[in-house]
CSV table of C-alpha atoms in Angstrom, one decimal:
chain,number,residue,atom,x,y,z
A,1,ILE,CA,22.7,67.8,-81.3
A,2,VAL,CA,22.5,64.3,-79.9
A,3,LYS,CA,23.0,60.8,-81.3
A,4,SER,CA,19.3,60.0,-81.4
A,5,PRO,CA,16.3,62.1,-80.5
A,6,GLU,CA,14.3,58.9,-80.1
A,7,SER,CA,16.4,57.6,-77.2
A,8,ALA,CA,14.7,57.8,-73.7
A,9,PHE,CA,18.0,59.0,-72.3
A,10,PHE,CA,18.3,61.9,-74.7
A,11,LYS,CA,14.6,62.7,-74.4
A,12,SER,CA,15.2,63.2,-70.6
A,13,VAL,CA,18.2,65.3,-71.4
A,14,PHE,CA,16.1,67.6,-73.6
A,15,ALA,CA,13.4,67.8,-71.0
A,16,GLY,CA,16.0,69.1,-68.5
A,17,ALA,CA,17.5,71.5,-71.0
A,18,ARG,CA,14.0,72.8,-71.9
A,19,ALA,CA,13.3,73.5,-68.2
A,20,ALA,CA,16.6,75.3,-67.8
A,21,ALA,CA,16.0,77.3,-71.0
A,22,THR,CA,12.6,78.4,-69.7
A,23,GLU,CA,14.1,79.4,-66.3
A,24,TYR,CA,17.0,81.3,-67.9
A,25,ASN,CA,15.1,82.7,-70.9
A,26,LEU,CA,17.2,80.8,-73.5
A,27,ASN,CA,16.3,79.4,-76.9
A,28,VAL,CA,17.1,75.7,-77.2
A,29,THR,CA,16.6,73.4,-80.1
A,30,PHE,CA,16.9,69.6,-80.0
A,31,ASN,CA,18.1,67.5,-83.0
A,32,GLY,CA,19.8,64.3,-83.9
A,33,PRO,CA,20.0,61.8,-86.8
A,34,GLU,CA,17.5,58.9,-87.1
A,35,SER,CA,20.4,56.4,-86.6
A,36,GLU,CA,23.0,56.5,-83.9
A,37,GLU,CA,25.6,55.6,-86.6
A,38,ASP,CA,24.7,58.5,-89.0
A,39,TYR,CA,27.6,60.8,-88.3
A,40,VAL,CA,27.2,62.4,-91.8
A,41,THR,CA,23.8,63.8,-90.9
A,42,GLN,CA,25.0,64.8,-87.5
A,43,ASN,CA,27.9,66.8,-89.1
A,44,GLU,CA,25.3,68.5,-91.4
A,45,MET,CA,23.3,69.5,-88.3
A,46,VAL,CA,26.4,71.1,-86.8
A,47,ARG,CA,27.0,73.0,-90.1
A,48,GLN,CA,23.4,74.2,-90.0
A,49,ALA,CA,23.7,75.3,-86.4
A,50,MET,CA,26.8,77.3,-87.3
A,51,GLU,CA,24.9,78.9,-90.2
A,52,ASP,CA,22.0,79.7,-87.8
A,53,GLY,CA,24.4,81.6,-85.6
A,54,VAL,CA,24.1,79.6,-82.4
A,55,ASP,CA,26.2,80.5,-79.4
A,56,VAL,CA,26.6,77.0,-77.9
A,57,ILE,CA,26.4,73.5,-79.3
A,58,VAL,CA,25.6,70.7,-76.8
A,59,PHE,CA,26.9,67.6,-78.6
A,60,SER,CA,26.9,63.9,-78.2
A,61,ALA,CA,29.2,62.4,-80.9
A,62,VAL,CA,28.0,59.6,-83.1
A,63,ASP,CA,31.6,59.0,-84.1
A,64,TYR,CA,34.6,59.9,-82.0
A,65,ASN,CA,36.8,60.7,-85.0
A,66,ALA,CA,34.4,61.4,-87.9
A,67,ASN,CA,32.7,64.3,-85.9
A,68,ALA,CA,36.0,65.9,-84.8
A,69,GLU,CA,36.6,68.1,-87.8
A,70,ILE,CA,33.2,69.8,-87.8
A,71,ILE,CA,33.3,70.3,-84.1
A,72,GLY,CA,36.7,72.0,-84.5
A,73,GLN,CA,35.3,74.3,-87.2
A,74,ALA,CA,32.4,75.3,-84.9
A,75,ALA,CA,34.8,76.0,-82.0
A,76,GLN,CA,37.1,78.1,-84.3
A,77,ARG,CA,34.0,80.3,-85.1
A,78,GLY,CA,33.7,81.0,-81.4
A,79,ILE,CA,30.9,78.6,-80.7
A,80,LYS,CA,31.2,77.0,-77.3
A,81,ILE,CA,31.1,73.2,-77.5
A,82,VAL,CA,29.7,71.2,-74.6
A,83,VAL,CA,30.0,67.4,-75.0
A,84,ILE,CA,27.6,65.2,-73.2
A,85,ASP,CA,27.6,61.4,-72.9
A,86,SER,CA,29.7,60.5,-76.1
A,87,ASP,CA,33.0,62.3,-76.5
A,88,VAL,CA,34.6,63.7,-79.7
A,89,ASN,CA,38.2,63.7,-80.6
A,90,SER,CA,38.8,67.5,-80.2
A,91,SER,CA,40.8,69.6,-77.9
A,92,MET,CA,38.5,72.5,-78.6
A,93,VAL,CA,35.6,71.3,-76.5
A,94,SER,CA,34.8,73.8,-73.8
A,95,CYS,CA,33.2,71.3,-71.4
A,96,ARG,CA,32.7,67.6,-71.2
A,97,ILE,CA,29.9,66.0,-69.2
A,98,GLY,CA,29.8,62.2,-69.1
A,99,THR,CA,30.6,59.0,-67.2
A,100,ASN,CA,33.9,57.4,-66.7
A,101,ASN,CA,33.3,54.6,-69.2
A,102,LEU,CA,36.4,52.7,-68.2
A,103,GLN,CA,34.7,52.1,-64.8
A,104,ALA,CA,32.1,49.7,-66.2
A,105,VAL,CA,32.3,48.0,-62.8
A,106,LYS,CA,28.5,47.6,-62.2
A,107,ALA,CA,28.1,45.6,-65.4
A,108,ALA,CA,31.2,43.5,-64.5
A,109,GLU,CA,29.9,42.9,-60.9
A,110,ALA,CA,26.5,41.8,-62.3
A,111,ALA,CA,28.2,39.4,-64.7
A,112,LEU,CA,30.3,37.9,-62.0
A,113,VAL,CA,27.4,37.0,-59.6
A,114,VAL,CA,26.6,34.1,-61.9
A,115,GLU,CA,27.1,30.9,-59.8
A,116,GLU,CA,28.8,28.9,-62.5
A,117,ASP,CA,32.3,27.3,-62.3
A,118,GLU,CA,33.2,28.6,-65.7
A,119,LEU,CA,32.0,31.9,-67.3
A,120,TYR,CA,31.8,32.3,-71.0
A,121,ILE,CA,30.8,35.9,-71.6
A,122,GLY,CA,29.2,37.3,-74.7
A,123,ILE,CA,29.3,41.0,-75.3
A,124,VAL,CA,26.8,42.7,-77.6
A,125,ASN,CA,28.5,46.0,-78.1
A,126,TYR,CA,27.4,48.9,-80.3
A,127,ASP,CA,29.2,50.9,-83.0
A,128,VAL,CA,33.0,50.4,-83.0
A,129,ASN,CA,33.3,54.1,-83.7
A,130,SER,CA,31.7,55.2,-80.5
A,131,ALA,CA,34.2,55.9,-77.8
A,132,ASN,CA,31.7,55.2,-75.1
A,133,GLY,CA,31.0,51.6,-76.1
A,134,GLN,CA,34.6,50.7,-76.7
A,135,GLN,CA,35.7,52.2,-73.3
A,136,ARG,CA,32.9,50.5,-71.5
A,137,GLU,CA,34.0,47.2,-73.0
A,138,LEU,CA,37.6,47.8,-72.0
A,139,GLY,CA,36.7,48.7,-68.4
A,140,PHE,CA,34.4,45.7,-68.2
A,141,ARG,CA,37.0,43.3,-69.6
A,142,GLN,CA,39.7,44.7,-67.2
A,143,THR,CA,37.4,43.8,-64.3
A,144,VAL,CA,36.1,40.4,-65.3
A,145,GLU,CA,39.4,39.1,-66.6
A,146,GLN,CA,40.6,39.1,-63.0
A,147,ASP,CA,38.2,36.4,-62.1
A,148,PRO,CA,39.7,32.9,-62.8
A,149,ARG,CA,36.2,31.6,-63.7
A,150,VAL,CA,36.2,33.7,-66.9
A,151,LYS,CA,37.3,31.3,-69.6
A,152,ASP,CA,36.3,33.2,-72.8
A,153,ILE,CA,34.9,36.6,-73.8
A,154,THR,CA,33.3,37.0,-77.2
A,155,THR,CA,32.3,40.3,-78.6
A,156,ILE,CA,30.0,41.2,-81.5
A,157,ASN,CA,29.6,44.8,-82.6
A,158,VAL,CA,26.2,45.8,-83.9
A,159,LEU,CA,24.4,48.9,-85.1
A,160,SER,CA,22.8,50.7,-82.2
A,161,THR,CA,19.3,49.4,-82.8
A,162,THR,CA,17.2,46.9,-81.0
A,163,GLU,CA,16.7,44.9,-84.2
A,164,ASP,CA,20.5,44.7,-85.0
A,165,ALA,CA,21.3,43.9,-81.4
A,166,ARG,CA,18.8,41.1,-81.3
A,167,ALA,CA,20.1,39.6,-84.5
A,168,GLY,CA,23.7,40.0,-83.4
A,169,ALA,CA,23.0,38.4,-80.0
A,170,LYS,CA,21.2,35.5,-81.7
A,171,GLU,CA,24.1,35.0,-84.1
A,172,MET,CA,26.6,35.1,-81.2
A,173,LEU,CA,24.7,32.6,-79.0
A,174,LEU,CA,24.2,30.2,-81.9
A,175,SER,CA,27.9,30.3,-82.8
A,176,ASP,CA,29.0,29.5,-79.2
A,177,SER,CA,26.6,27.5,-77.0
A,178,ARG,CA,28.9,27.8,-74.0
A,179,ILE,CA,28.0,31.5,-73.5
A,180,ASN,CA,26.3,31.7,-70.1
A,181,VAL,CA,26.5,35.5,-69.6
A,182,VAL,CA,25.4,38.2,-72.0
A,183,VAL,CA,26.4,41.9,-71.5
A,184,THR,CA,25.3,45.1,-73.3
A,185,PHE,CA,26.4,48.7,-72.8
A,186,ASN,CA,23.7,51.0,-74.1
A,187,GLU,CA,20.0,51.6,-74.2
A,188,TRP,CA,19.3,50.0,-77.7
A,189,THR,CA,21.5,46.9,-77.2
A,190,SER,CA,20.0,46.3,-73.8
A,191,LEU,CA,16.4,46.6,-75.1
């Protein structure tokens, strides 16, 4: 159960899971809400998986806190929980697979190659309830703020869609014409 079955990233995850399922003779289903902000539907999908009697839920949380209770309920029923990509606020997770989001060093390095005397950075970040996006921003800020050329960092949080990211970026750029670096942290905001 992922954040969005339409994401190229999660499609590749499912392709790998399907290949492994074939090799090991397992049944695997792939599901996720239409919107990467729809934790309510994602929670319902976890409830349905529990009712269906699954042994394991591989999960990418839409909302770090709002998905925690249902994941805890599934784990209490003996279902193994494997979190991939986006974490959930639960100590009952069996395994976590993801990146160290605080080490958003590559994005920071790319932002700092700009040959300007002063840097005004605009961040188009996604859903404030996603631990990934917020940790990536924190790691990015910790790195770039060490450069004396960085004069200001402006953040706008948007829904995780290309349309909302485009509108948010436009709004941010129109509100501050000094911005000379724009940074994003996920597939949809980057597109």
